[in-house]
């Protein structure tokens, strides 16, 4: 019932972890592969190991989470060795996330992946730092087009990109026009909503240390923004570019809503962090129950078919 076709492969279900959650070590990745998740993605990696920002850098809040992790990871070679070693042992393709601290670092990592034996799907995080005084890469539209032009001049393996949230219809139009020029496999929307602030009133303090408490917001807070971005890109991108929906998925209804907006795969972050890999069993069961109640036998029967009010 939940089978999903993506990158020429039929996944058992559309559920995945969001990169950054339960995917730092080979142990955590193996736990994901043994879970009910249909697929999994590695920790967003830089070329070299990074310790990340000082703690506390992640904090669970009632409607989600706030974090400023600083890209802690074990380095490109660690995850690439893992993926190549395991890729023939898993039923589904492995998703491999990179998030360099510069454009040049991303290009260098993609060159390494291109030359390697990795045969899964690469995810390029364009919500990464830009030069000082400039916005995130994906908020700089000319730079985004320049990067993708360079990438596709040599990279021939399946590639998706992860985007930050956009908040203006004109920005959806402009970004979609750029993305439609390239043979992307998918767009992952959205990354966390940047630079939120959560306050502990009793302590009259912020709750995370980096950036004076400013951090990315995830969880229930961001679901309406995530759904809007999924829908906006689903209706603007070439049909060959699939959508991975990320943001605010806590239960089967949330998953159903993302699929209804047009997502093909679904990534779960905050709730996975709170609940652990058992969450995939629960959400898969809840999504199946919703589909049975509505009389749907496959996801394709309702994917992308969100109704507008026309009267």
PDB file of C-alpha atoms in Angstrom:
ATOM      1  CA  UNK A   1       0.000   0.000   0.000  1.00  0.00           C
ATOM      2  CA  UNK A   2       2.801   2.437   0.832  1.00  0.00           C
ATOM      3  CA  UNK A   3       5.161   1.444  -1.990  1.00  0.00           C
ATOM      4  CA  UNK A   4       6.802   4.441  -3.613  1.00  0.00           C
ATOM      5  CA  UNK A   5       8.624   4.705  -6.938  1.00  0.00           C
ATOM      6  CA  UNK A   6      11.654   6.990  -6.800  1.00  0.00           C
ATOM      7  CA  UNK A   7      14.968   7.058  -8.730  1.00  0.00           C
ATOM      8  CA  UNK A   8      13.980   3.953 -10.696  1.00  0.00           C
ATOM      9  CA  UNK A   9      13.485   1.973  -7.506  1.00  0.00           C
ATOM     10  CA  UNK A  10      10.396   0.866  -5.598  1.00  0.00           C
ATOM     11  CA  UNK A  11      10.740   1.721  -1.917  1.00  0.00           C
ATOM     12  CA  UNK A  12       8.698  -0.119   0.703  1.00  0.00           C
ATOM     13  CA  UNK A  13       7.375   3.229   1.925  1.00  0.00           C
ATOM     14  CA  UNK A  14       8.250   6.915   1.496  1.00  0.00           C
ATOM     15  CA  UNK A  15       9.584   7.471   5.032  1.00  0.00           C
ATOM     16  CA  UNK A  16      13.181   8.551   5.746  1.00  0.00           C
ATOM     17  CA  UNK A  17      15.190  10.322   8.390  1.00  0.00           C
ATOM     18  CA  UNK A  18      16.126  13.943   7.822  1.00  0.00           C
ATOM     19  CA  UNK A  19      19.863  14.354   7.493  1.00  0.00           C
ATOM     20  CA  UNK A  20      21.323  15.335  10.828  1.00  0.00           C
ATOM     21  CA  UNK A  21      19.074  13.097  12.913  1.00  0.00           C
ATOM     22  CA  UNK A  22      20.096   9.584  14.018  1.00  0.00           C
ATOM     23  CA  UNK A  23      22.718   9.288  11.296  1.00  0.00           C
ATOM     24  CA  UNK A  24      26.043  10.410  12.750  1.00  0.00           C
ATOM     25  CA  UNK A  25      27.675   6.986  13.223  1.00  0.00           C
ATOM     26  CA  UNK A  26      27.595   3.666  11.407  1.00  0.00           C
ATOM     27  CA  UNK A  27      25.666   2.261  14.381  1.00  0.00           C
ATOM     28  CA  UNK A  28      22.909   4.836  14.011  1.00  0.00           C
ATOM     29  CA  UNK A  29      22.813   4.348  10.240  1.00  0.00           C
ATOM     30  CA  UNK A  30      22.535   0.577  10.663  1.00  0.00           C
ATOM     31  CA  UNK A  31      19.637   1.148  13.086  1.00  0.00           C
ATOM     32  CA  UNK A  32      17.882   3.213  10.440  1.00  0.00           C
ATOM     33  CA  UNK A  33      18.458   0.525   7.826  1.00  0.00           C
ATOM     34  CA  UNK A  34      16.924  -2.056  10.183  1.00  0.00           C
ATOM     35  CA  UNK A  35      13.895   0.127  10.935  1.00  0.00           C
ATOM     36  CA  UNK A  36      10.601   0.487   9.097  1.00  0.00           C
ATOM     37  CA  UNK A  37      11.999   3.479   7.179  1.00  0.00           C
ATOM     38  CA  UNK A  38      11.810   2.994   3.421  1.00  0.00           C
ATOM     39  CA  UNK A  39      15.215   4.664   2.986  1.00  0.00           C
ATOM     40  CA  UNK A  40      17.765   6.659   4.949  1.00  0.00           C
ATOM     41  CA  UNK A  41      20.192   9.508   4.415  1.00  0.00           C
ATOM     42  CA  UNK A  42      23.637   9.965   5.930  1.00  0.00           C
ATOM     43  CA  UNK A  43      24.713  12.872   8.116  1.00  0.00           C
ATOM     44  CA  UNK A  44      25.439  15.995   6.103  1.00  0.00           C
ATOM     45  CA  UNK A  45      29.181  15.846   5.706  1.00  0.00           C
ATOM     46  CA  UNK A  46      32.045  18.224   5.157  1.00  0.00           C
ATOM     47  CA  UNK A  47      35.401  17.129   3.728  1.00  0.00           C
ATOM     48  CA  UNK A  48      36.995  16.838   7.156  1.00  0.00           C
ATOM     49  CA  UNK A  49      35.633  15.896  10.570  1.00  0.00           C
ATOM     50  CA  UNK A  50      33.871  18.752  12.370  1.00  0.00           C
ATOM     51  CA  UNK A  51      33.125  18.956  16.077  1.00  0.00           C
ATOM     52  CA  UNK A  52      30.335  21.468  15.470  1.00  0.00           C
ATOM     53  CA  UNK A  53      29.159  24.253  17.745  1.00  0.00           C
ATOM     54  CA  UNK A  54      29.481  24.252  21.556  1.00  0.00           C
ATOM     55  CA  UNK A  55      26.692  22.729  23.638  1.00  0.00           C
ATOM     56  CA  UNK A  56      23.904  23.159  24.401  1.00  0.00           C
ATOM     57  CA  UNK A  57      23.211  23.359  20.681  1.00  0.00           C
ATOM     58  CA  UNK A  58      19.941  21.404  20.390  1.00  0.00           C
ATOM     59  CA  UNK A  59      16.826  21.837  22.530  1.00  0.00           C
ATOM     60  CA  UNK A  60      13.433  20.122  22.362  1.00  0.00           C
ATOM     61  CA  UNK A  61      10.545  22.539  22.830  1.00  0.00           C
ATOM     62  CA  UNK A  62       6.802  21.800  23.140  1.00  0.00           C
ATOM     63  CA  UNK A  63       5.988  22.308  19.449  1.00  0.00           C
ATOM     64  CA  UNK A  64       9.276  21.217  17.947  1.00  0.00           C
ATOM     65  CA  UNK A  65      12.954  22.005  18.351  1.00  0.00           C
ATOM     66  CA  UNK A  66      15.615  24.665  18.017  1.00  0.00           C
ATOM     67  CA  UNK A  67      19.208  23.915  17.073  1.00  0.00           C
ATOM     68  CA  UNK A  68      22.472  25.417  15.979  1.00  0.00           C
ATOM     69  CA  UNK A  69      24.506  22.265  15.534  1.00  0.00           C
ATOM     70  CA  UNK A  70      27.283  23.651  13.355  1.00  0.00           C
ATOM     71  CA  UNK A  71      27.474  20.601  11.080  1.00  0.00           C
ATOM     72  CA  UNK A  72      29.147  18.107  13.421  1.00  0.00           C
ATOM     73  CA  UNK A  73      30.141  15.080  11.340  1.00  0.00           C
ATOM     74  CA  UNK A  74      32.848  12.461  10.930  1.00  0.00           C
ATOM     75  CA  UNK A  75      34.053  13.609   7.519  1.00  0.00           C
ATOM     76  CA  UNK A  76      33.444  12.698   3.896  1.00  0.00           C
ATOM     77  CA  UNK A  77      35.571   9.553   3.774  1.00  0.00           C
ATOM     78  CA  UNK A  78      33.866   8.036   6.839  1.00  0.00           C
ATOM     79  CA  UNK A  79      30.406   8.231   5.281  1.00  0.00           C
ATOM     80  CA  UNK A  80      31.583   7.379   1.779  1.00  0.00           C
ATOM     81  CA  UNK A  81      33.341   4.237   3.051  1.00  0.00           C
ATOM     82  CA  UNK A  82      30.181   3.289   4.939  1.00  0.00           C
ATOM     83  CA  UNK A  83      27.921   3.841   1.923  1.00  0.00           C
ATOM     84  CA  UNK A  84      30.118   1.932  -0.510  1.00  0.00           C
ATOM     85  CA  UNK A  85      30.579  -0.945   1.917  1.00  0.00           C
ATOM     86  CA  UNK A  86      26.856  -1.254   2.669  1.00  0.00           C
ATOM     87  CA  UNK A  87      25.191  -0.304  -0.619  1.00  0.00           C
ATOM     88  CA  UNK A  88      25.039  -3.852  -1.960  1.00  0.00           C
ATOM     89  CA  UNK A  89      23.743  -5.203   1.366  1.00  0.00           C
ATOM     90  CA  UNK A  90      20.676  -2.967   1.613  1.00  0.00           C
ATOM     91  CA  UNK A  91      17.507  -3.368  -0.407  1.00  0.00           C
ATOM     92  CA  UNK A  92      17.149   0.365  -1.102  1.00  0.00           C
ATOM     93  CA  UNK A  93      19.615   2.936  -2.452  1.00  0.00           C
ATOM     94  CA  UNK A  94      21.489   4.981   0.156  1.00  0.00           C
ATOM     95  CA  UNK A  95      21.057   8.763   0.200  1.00  0.00           C
ATOM     96  CA  UNK A  96      24.337  10.616   0.793  1.00  0.00           C
ATOM     97  CA  UNK A  97      24.203  14.198   2.093  1.00  0.00           C
ATOM     98  CA  UNK A  98      26.919  16.799   1.670  1.00  0.00           C
ATOM     99  CA  UNK A  99      26.986  20.309   3.106  1.00  0.00           C
ATOM    100  CA  UNK A 100      30.301  21.989   2.517  1.00  0.00           C
ATOM    101  CA  UNK A 101      31.244  25.203   4.269  1.00  0.00           C
ATOM    102  CA  UNK A 102      31.891  26.802   0.888  1.00  0.00           C
ATOM    103  CA  UNK A 103      30.960  26.372  -2.753  1.00  0.00           C
ATOM    104  CA  UNK A 104      34.454  25.091  -3.528  1.00  0.00           C
ATOM    105  CA  UNK A 105      34.173  22.445  -0.805  1.00  0.00           C
ATOM    106  CA  UNK A 106      30.875  21.191  -2.210  1.00  0.00           C
ATOM    107  CA  UNK A 107      32.368  20.937  -5.696  1.00  0.00           C
ATOM    108  CA  UNK A 108      35.383  19.069  -4.342  1.00  0.00           C
ATOM    109  CA  UNK A 109      33.183  16.563  -2.497  1.00  0.00           C
ATOM    110  CA  UNK A 110      31.003  15.998  -5.547  1.00  0.00           C
ATOM    111  CA  UNK A 111      34.119  15.307  -7.613  1.00  0.00           C
ATOM    112  CA  UNK A 112      35.165  12.663  -5.074  1.00  0.00           C
ATOM    113  CA  UNK A 113      31.693  11.074  -5.129  1.00  0.00           C
ATOM    114  CA  UNK A 114      31.600  11.111  -8.926  1.00  0.00           C
ATOM    115  CA  UNK A 115      34.934   9.276  -9.092  1.00  0.00           C
ATOM    116  CA  UNK A 116      33.951   6.748  -6.397  1.00  0.00           C
ATOM    117  CA  UNK A 117      32.019   3.465  -6.551  1.00  0.00           C
ATOM    118  CA  UNK A 118      29.039   4.983  -4.731  1.00  0.00           C
ATOM    119  CA  UNK A 119      25.867   4.151  -6.675  1.00  0.00           C
ATOM    120  CA  UNK A 120      23.189   5.743  -4.499  1.00  0.00           C
ATOM    121  CA  UNK A 121      21.649   9.212  -4.464  1.00  0.00           C
ATOM    122  CA  UNK A 122      23.546  12.358  -3.464  1.00  0.00           C
ATOM    123  CA  UNK A 123      21.854  15.255  -1.680  1.00  0.00           C
ATOM    124  CA  UNK A 124      23.532  18.661  -1.964  1.00  0.00           C
ATOM    125  CA  UNK A 125      22.524  20.995   0.836  1.00  0.00           C
ATOM    126  CA  UNK A 126      22.253  24.507  -0.596  1.00  0.00           C
ATOM    127  CA  UNK A 127      21.191  25.901   2.777  1.00  0.00           C
ATOM    128  CA  UNK A 128      24.858  26.307   3.667  1.00  0.00           C
ATOM    129  CA  UNK A 129      26.965  29.388   4.510  1.00  0.00           C
ATOM    130  CA  UNK A 130      27.839  31.805   1.768  1.00  0.00           C
ATOM    131  CA  UNK A 131      30.574  34.428   1.726  1.00  0.00           C
ATOM    132  CA  UNK A 132      30.410  36.962   4.616  1.00  0.00           C
ATOM    133  CA  UNK A 133      27.620  39.459   4.243  1.00  0.00           C
ATOM    134  CA  UNK A 134      25.717  37.321   1.765  1.00  0.00           C
ATOM    135  CA  UNK A 135      22.664  35.129   2.368  1.00  0.00           C
ATOM    136  CA  UNK A 136      22.505  31.346   2.348  1.00  0.00           C
ATOM    137  CA  UNK A 137      23.446  29.986  -1.064  1.00  0.00           C
ATOM    138  CA  UNK A 138      19.872  29.093  -2.025  1.00  0.00           C
ATOM    139  CA  UNK A 139      18.737  32.638  -1.223  1.00  0.00           C
ATOM    140  CA  UNK A 140      21.234  33.911  -3.796  1.00  0.00           C
ATOM    141  CA  UNK A 141      19.528  32.930  -7.049  1.00  0.00           C
ATOM    142  CA  UNK A 142      22.329  33.785  -9.507  1.00  0.00           C
ATOM    143  CA  UNK A 143      24.854  31.907  -7.349  1.00  0.00           C
ATOM    144  CA  UNK A 144      22.554  28.875  -7.169  1.00  0.00           C
ATOM    145  CA  UNK A 145      22.379  28.744 -10.960  1.00  0.00           C
ATOM    146  CA  UNK A 146      26.155  29.181 -11.211  1.00  0.00           C
ATOM    147  CA  UNK A 147      26.773  26.306  -8.789  1.00  0.00           C
ATOM    148  CA  UNK A 148      24.373  23.929 -10.523  1.00  0.00           C
ATOM    149  CA  UNK A 149      25.911  24.778 -13.884  1.00  0.00           C
ATOM    150  CA  UNK A 150      29.337  23.804 -12.521  1.00  0.00           C
ATOM    151  CA  UNK A 151      28.007  20.665 -10.831  1.00  0.00           C
ATOM    152  CA  UNK A 152      26.247  19.285 -13.876  1.00  0.00           C
ATOM    153  CA  UNK A 153      29.249  19.936 -16.079  1.00  0.00           C
ATOM    154  CA  UNK A 154      30.791  16.797 -14.503  1.00  0.00           C
ATOM    155  CA  UNK A 155      28.371  15.112 -12.089  1.00  0.00           C
ATOM    156  CA  UNK A 156      26.324  12.358 -13.747  1.00  0.00           C
ATOM    157  CA  UNK A 157      24.981  10.400 -10.753  1.00  0.00           C
ATOM    158  CA  UNK A 158      21.504  11.009  -9.263  1.00  0.00           C
ATOM    159  CA  UNK A 159      21.524  14.354  -7.437  1.00  0.00           C
ATOM    160  CA  UNK A 160      18.974  16.145  -5.302  1.00  0.00           C
ATOM    161  CA  UNK A 161      19.252  19.483  -3.529  1.00  0.00           C
ATOM    162  CA  UNK A 162      17.997  20.554  -0.129  1.00  0.00           C
ATOM    163  CA  UNK A 163      16.501  24.030   0.042  1.00  0.00           C
ATOM    164  CA  UNK A 164      15.649  26.463   2.809  1.00  0.00           C
ATOM    165  CA  UNK A 165      12.083  27.729   3.083  1.00  0.00           C
ATOM    166  CA  UNK A 166      10.894  30.496   0.781  1.00  0.00           C
ATOM    167  CA  UNK A 167       8.147  32.884   1.761  1.00  0.00           C
ATOM    168  CA  UNK A 168       7.250  34.806  -1.384  1.00  0.00           C
ATOM    169  CA  UNK A 169       5.462  33.487  -4.469  1.00  0.00           C
ATOM    170  CA  UNK A 170       7.870  35.395  -6.692  1.00  0.00           C
ATOM    171  CA  UNK A 171      10.760  33.531  -5.098  1.00  0.00           C
ATOM    172  CA  UNK A 172       9.100  30.190  -5.815  1.00  0.00           C
ATOM    173  CA  UNK A 173       8.741  31.255  -9.449  1.00  0.00           C
ATOM    174  CA  UNK A 174      12.332  32.440  -9.732  1.00  0.00           C
ATOM    175  CA  UNK A 175      13.912  29.407  -8.066  1.00  0.00           C
ATOM    176  CA  UNK A 176      11.758  26.934  -9.993  1.00  0.00           C
ATOM    177  CA  UNK A 177      12.769  28.574 -13.285  1.00  0.00           C
ATOM    178  CA  UNK A 178      16.414  28.006 -12.358  1.00  0.00           C
ATOM    179  CA  UNK A 179      15.966  24.436 -11.132  1.00  0.00           C
ATOM    180  CA  UNK A 180      14.033  23.438 -14.255  1.00  0.00           C
ATOM    181  CA  UNK A 181      17.182  24.057 -16.317  1.00  0.00           C
ATOM    182  CA  UNK A 182      18.984  21.112 -14.714  1.00  0.00           C
ATOM    183  CA  UNK A 183      18.566  17.303 -14.616  1.00  0.00           C
ATOM    184  CA  UNK A 184      17.906  17.207 -10.875  1.00  0.00           C
ATOM    185  CA  UNK A 185      16.533  14.003  -9.374  1.00  0.00           C
ATOM    186  CA  UNK A 186      14.672  15.793  -6.620  1.00  0.00           C
ATOM    187  CA  UNK A 187      14.277  18.872  -4.460  1.00  0.00           C
ATOM    188  CA  UNK A 188      14.116  18.434  -0.685  1.00  0.00           C
ATOM    189  CA  UNK A 189      11.950  21.089   0.886  1.00  0.00           C
ATOM    190  CA  UNK A 190      12.406  22.378   3.554  1.00  0.00           C
ATOM    191  CA  UNK A 191      15.405  22.786   5.786  1.00  0.00           C
ATOM    192  CA  UNK A 192      14.712  24.297   9.205  1.00  0.00           C
ATOM    193  CA  UNK A 193      13.329  27.823   9.430  1.00  0.00           C
ATOM    194  CA  UNK A 194      16.449  29.823  10.183  1.00  0.00           C
ATOM    195  CA  UNK A 195      17.305  32.035  13.105  1.00  0.00           C
ATOM    196  CA  UNK A 196      14.405  31.519  15.443  1.00  0.00           C
ATOM    197  CA  UNK A 197      14.661  32.220  19.157  1.00  0.00           C
ATOM    198  CA  UNK A 198      13.208  30.240  22.077  1.00  0.00           C
ATOM    199  CA  UNK A 199      13.203  31.637  25.608  1.00  0.00           C
ATOM    200  CA  UNK A 200      13.180  29.902  28.989  1.00  0.00           C
ATOM    201  CA  UNK A 201      11.042  32.370  30.905  1.00  0.00           C
ATOM    202  CA  UNK A 202      11.939  30.965  34.329  1.00  0.00           C
ATOM    203  CA  UNK A 203      15.637  31.460  33.650  1.00  0.00           C
ATOM    204  CA  UNK A 204      15.037  34.559  31.473  1.00  0.00           C
ATOM    205  CA  UNK A 205      17.502  32.976  29.066  1.00  0.00           C
ATOM    206  CA  UNK A 206      17.910  31.531  25.618  1.00  0.00           C
ATOM    207  CA  UNK A 207      18.136  27.725  25.516  1.00  0.00           C
ATOM    208  CA  UNK A 208      21.067  27.089  23.159  1.00  0.00           C
ATOM    209  CA  UNK A 209      24.568  28.533  23.379  1.00  0.00           C
ATOM    210  CA  UNK A 210      25.698  29.255  19.782  1.00  0.00           C
ATOM    211  CA  UNK A 211      24.765  32.505  18.031  1.00  0.00           C
ATOM    212  CA  UNK A 212      23.366  34.040  21.252  1.00  0.00           C
ATOM    213  CA  UNK A 213      20.504  31.541  21.157  1.00  0.00           C
ATOM    214  CA  UNK A 214      19.466  31.939  17.522  1.00  0.00           C
ATOM    215  CA  UNK A 215      18.843  28.630  15.752  1.00  0.00           C
ATOM    216  CA  UNK A 216      16.921  26.652  13.177  1.00  0.00           C
ATOM    217  CA  UNK A 217      13.321  25.861  14.095  1.00  0.00           C
ATOM    218  CA  UNK A 218      11.888  22.415  13.328  1.00  0.00           C
ATOM    219  CA  UNK A 219       8.841  20.346  14.198  1.00  0.00           C
ATOM    220  CA  UNK A 220       5.184  21.283  14.422  1.00  0.00           C
ATOM    221  CA  UNK A 221       5.997  24.989  14.190  1.00  0.00           C
ATOM    222  CA  UNK A 222       7.109  24.710  10.576  1.00  0.00           C
ATOM    223  CA  UNK A 223       4.628  22.295   9.010  1.00  0.00           C
ATOM    224  CA  UNK A 224       2.484  24.967   7.271  1.00  0.00           C
ATOM    225  CA  UNK A 225       5.624  26.530   5.775  1.00  0.00           C
ATOM    226  CA  UNK A 226       6.919  23.113   4.706  1.00  0.00           C
ATOM    227  CA  UNK A 227       3.610  22.179   3.077  1.00  0.00           C
ATOM    228  CA  UNK A 228       3.526  25.498   1.217  1.00  0.00           C
ATOM    229  CA  UNK A 229       7.033  24.953  -0.144  1.00  0.00           C
ATOM    230  CA  UNK A 230       6.295  21.365  -1.171  1.00  0.00           C
ATOM    231  CA  UNK A 231       3.142  22.462  -2.958  1.00  0.00           C
ATOM    232  CA  UNK A 232       4.771  25.478  -4.587  1.00  0.00           C
ATOM    233  CA  UNK A 233       7.612  23.462  -6.072  1.00  0.00           C
ATOM    234  CA  UNK A 234       5.435  20.483  -7.016  1.00  0.00           C
ATOM    235  CA  UNK A 235       3.273  22.775  -9.152  1.00  0.00           C
ATOM    236  CA  UNK A 236       6.244  24.620 -10.694  1.00  0.00           C
ATOM    237  CA  UNK A 237       8.967  22.042 -11.320  1.00  0.00           C
ATOM    238  CA  UNK A 238       9.284  19.668 -14.255  1.00  0.00           C
ATOM    239  CA  UNK A 239       7.518  16.361 -13.476  1.00  0.00           C
ATOM    240  CA  UNK A 240      10.884  14.603 -13.710  1.00  0.00           C
ATOM    241  CA  UNK A 241      12.073  16.484 -10.591  1.00  0.00           C
ATOM    242  CA  UNK A 242      10.504  14.808  -7.576  1.00  0.00           C
ATOM    243  CA  UNK A 243       9.830  16.428  -4.210  1.00  0.00           C
ATOM    244  CA  UNK A 244      11.073  15.193  -0.844  1.00  0.00           C
ATOM    245  CA  UNK A 245       8.834  16.699   1.828  1.00  0.00           C
ATOM    246  CA  UNK A 246      10.483  17.617   5.121  1.00  0.00           C
ATOM    247  CA  UNK A 247       9.116  19.593   8.044  1.00  0.00           C
ATOM    248  CA  UNK A 248       6.665  18.978  10.855  1.00  0.00           C
ATOM    249  CA  UNK A 249       5.884  15.307  10.205  1.00  0.00           C
ATOM    250  CA  UNK A 250       4.804  13.881  13.577  1.00  0.00           C
ATOM    251  CA  UNK A 251       2.094  11.397  12.587  1.00  0.00           C
ATOM    252  CA  UNK A 252       0.320   9.732   9.700  1.00  0.00           C
ATOM    253  CA  UNK A 253      -1.878  12.739   8.993  1.00  0.00           C
ATOM    254  CA  UNK A 254       1.154  14.990   8.581  1.00  0.00           C
ATOM    255  CA  UNK A 255       2.662  12.446   6.188  1.00  0.00           C
ATOM    256  CA  UNK A 256      -0.622  12.280   4.242  1.00  0.00           C
ATOM    257  CA  UNK A 257      -0.695  16.087   3.925  1.00  0.00           C
ATOM    258  CA  UNK A 258       2.846  16.226   2.533  1.00  0.00           C
ATOM    259  CA  UNK A 259       1.980  13.531  -0.017  1.00  0.00           C
ATOM    260  CA  UNK A 260      -1.254  15.312  -0.925  1.00  0.00           C
ATOM    261  CA  UNK A 261       0.800  18.444  -1.622  1.00  0.00           C
ATOM    262  CA  UNK A 262       2.970  16.455  -4.045  1.00  0.00           C
ATOM    263  CA  UNK A 263       5.869  14.942  -2.100  1.00  0.00           C
ATOM    264  CA  UNK A 264       7.214  11.557  -3.213  1.00  0.00           C
ATOM    265  CA  UNK A 265       9.487  10.803  -0.240  1.00  0.00           C
ATOM    266  CA  UNK A 266       9.191  12.154   3.318  1.00  0.00           C
ATOM    267  CA  UNK A 267      11.948  13.003   5.779  1.00  0.00           C
ATOM    268  CA  UNK A 268      11.425  13.162   9.538  1.00  0.00           C
ATOM    269  CA  UNK A 269      13.738  15.091  11.847  1.00  0.00           C
ATOM    270  CA  UNK A 270      12.521  16.518  15.156  1.00  0.00           C
ATOM    271  CA  UNK A 271      10.103  13.703  15.992  1.00  0.00           C
ATOM    272  CA  UNK A 272      12.696  11.081  15.072  1.00  0.00           C
ATOM    273  CA  UNK A 273      15.066  12.759  17.517  1.00  0.00           C
ATOM    274  CA  UNK A 274      12.384  12.638  20.227  1.00  0.00           C
ATOM    275  CA  UNK A 275      11.041   9.141  19.567  1.00  0.00           C
ATOM    276  CA  UNK A 276      13.803   7.149  17.880  1.00  0.00           C
ATOM    277  CA  UNK A 277      13.582   4.832  14.832  1.00  0.00           C
ATOM    278  CA  UNK A 278      10.405   3.153  16.130  1.00  0.00           C
ATOM    279  CA  UNK A 279       8.607   6.254  14.853  1.00  0.00           C
ATOM    280  CA  UNK A 280       8.675   4.818  11.335  1.00  0.00           C
ATOM    281  CA  UNK A 281       6.512   1.850  12.373  1.00  0.00           C
ATOM    282  CA  UNK A 282       3.968   4.164  13.979  1.00  0.00           C
ATOM    283  CA  UNK A 283       3.734   6.676  11.137  1.00  0.00           C
ATOM    284  CA  UNK A 284       3.576   3.959   8.477  1.00  0.00           C
ATOM    285  CA  UNK A 285       0.698   2.297  10.331  1.00  0.00           C
ATOM    286  CA  UNK A 286      -1.122   5.612  10.810  1.00  0.00           C
ATOM    287  CA  UNK A 287      -0.703   6.532   7.140  1.00  0.00           C
ATOM    288  CA  UNK A 288      -2.029   3.141   6.056  1.00  0.00           C
ATOM    289  CA  UNK A 289      -5.058   3.576   8.329  1.00  0.00           C
ATOM    290  CA  UNK A 290      -5.850   6.972   6.784  1.00  0.00           C
ATOM    291  CA  UNK A 291      -5.548   5.560   3.289  1.00  0.00           C
ATOM    292  CA  UNK A 292      -7.806   2.608   4.114  1.00  0.00           C
ATOM    293  CA  UNK A 293     -10.420   4.938   5.614  1.00  0.00           C
ATOM    294  CA  UNK A 294     -10.359   7.064   2.465  1.00  0.00           C
ATOM    295  CA  UNK A 295     -10.386   4.053   0.137  1.00  0.00           C
ATOM    296  CA  UNK A 296      -6.926   4.602  -1.353  1.00  0.00           C
ATOM    297  CA  UNK A 297      -4.935   1.507  -2.272  1.00  0.00           C
ATOM    298  CA  UNK A 298      -1.816   3.356  -3.430  1.00  0.00           C
ATOM    299  CA  UNK A 299      -0.174   6.699  -2.685  1.00  0.00           C
ATOM    300  CA  UNK A 300      -0.244   7.617  -6.377  1.00  0.00           C
ATOM    301  CA  UNK A 301      -4.048   7.802  -6.195  1.00  0.00           C
ATOM    302  CA  UNK A 302      -3.876  10.993  -4.128  1.00  0.00           C
ATOM    303  CA  UNK A 303      -0.328  12.307  -4.418  1.00  0.00           C
ATOM    304  CA  UNK A 304      -0.319  15.933  -5.526  1.00  0.00           C
ATOM    305  CA  UNK A 305      -4.113  16.104  -5.777  1.00  0.00           C
ATOM    306  CA  UNK A 306      -4.670  18.855  -3.224  1.00  0.00           C
ATOM    307  CA  UNK A 307      -7.919  20.676  -4.013  1.00  0.00           C
ATOM    308  CA  UNK A 308      -8.271  24.434  -4.273  1.00  0.00           C
ATOM    309  CA  UNK A 309     -11.451  26.356  -3.444  1.00  0.00           C
ATOM    310  CA  UNK A 310     -12.717  27.539  -6.791  1.00  0.00           C
ATOM    311  CA  UNK A 311     -16.300  28.671  -6.089  1.00  0.00           C
TER     312      UNK A 311
END
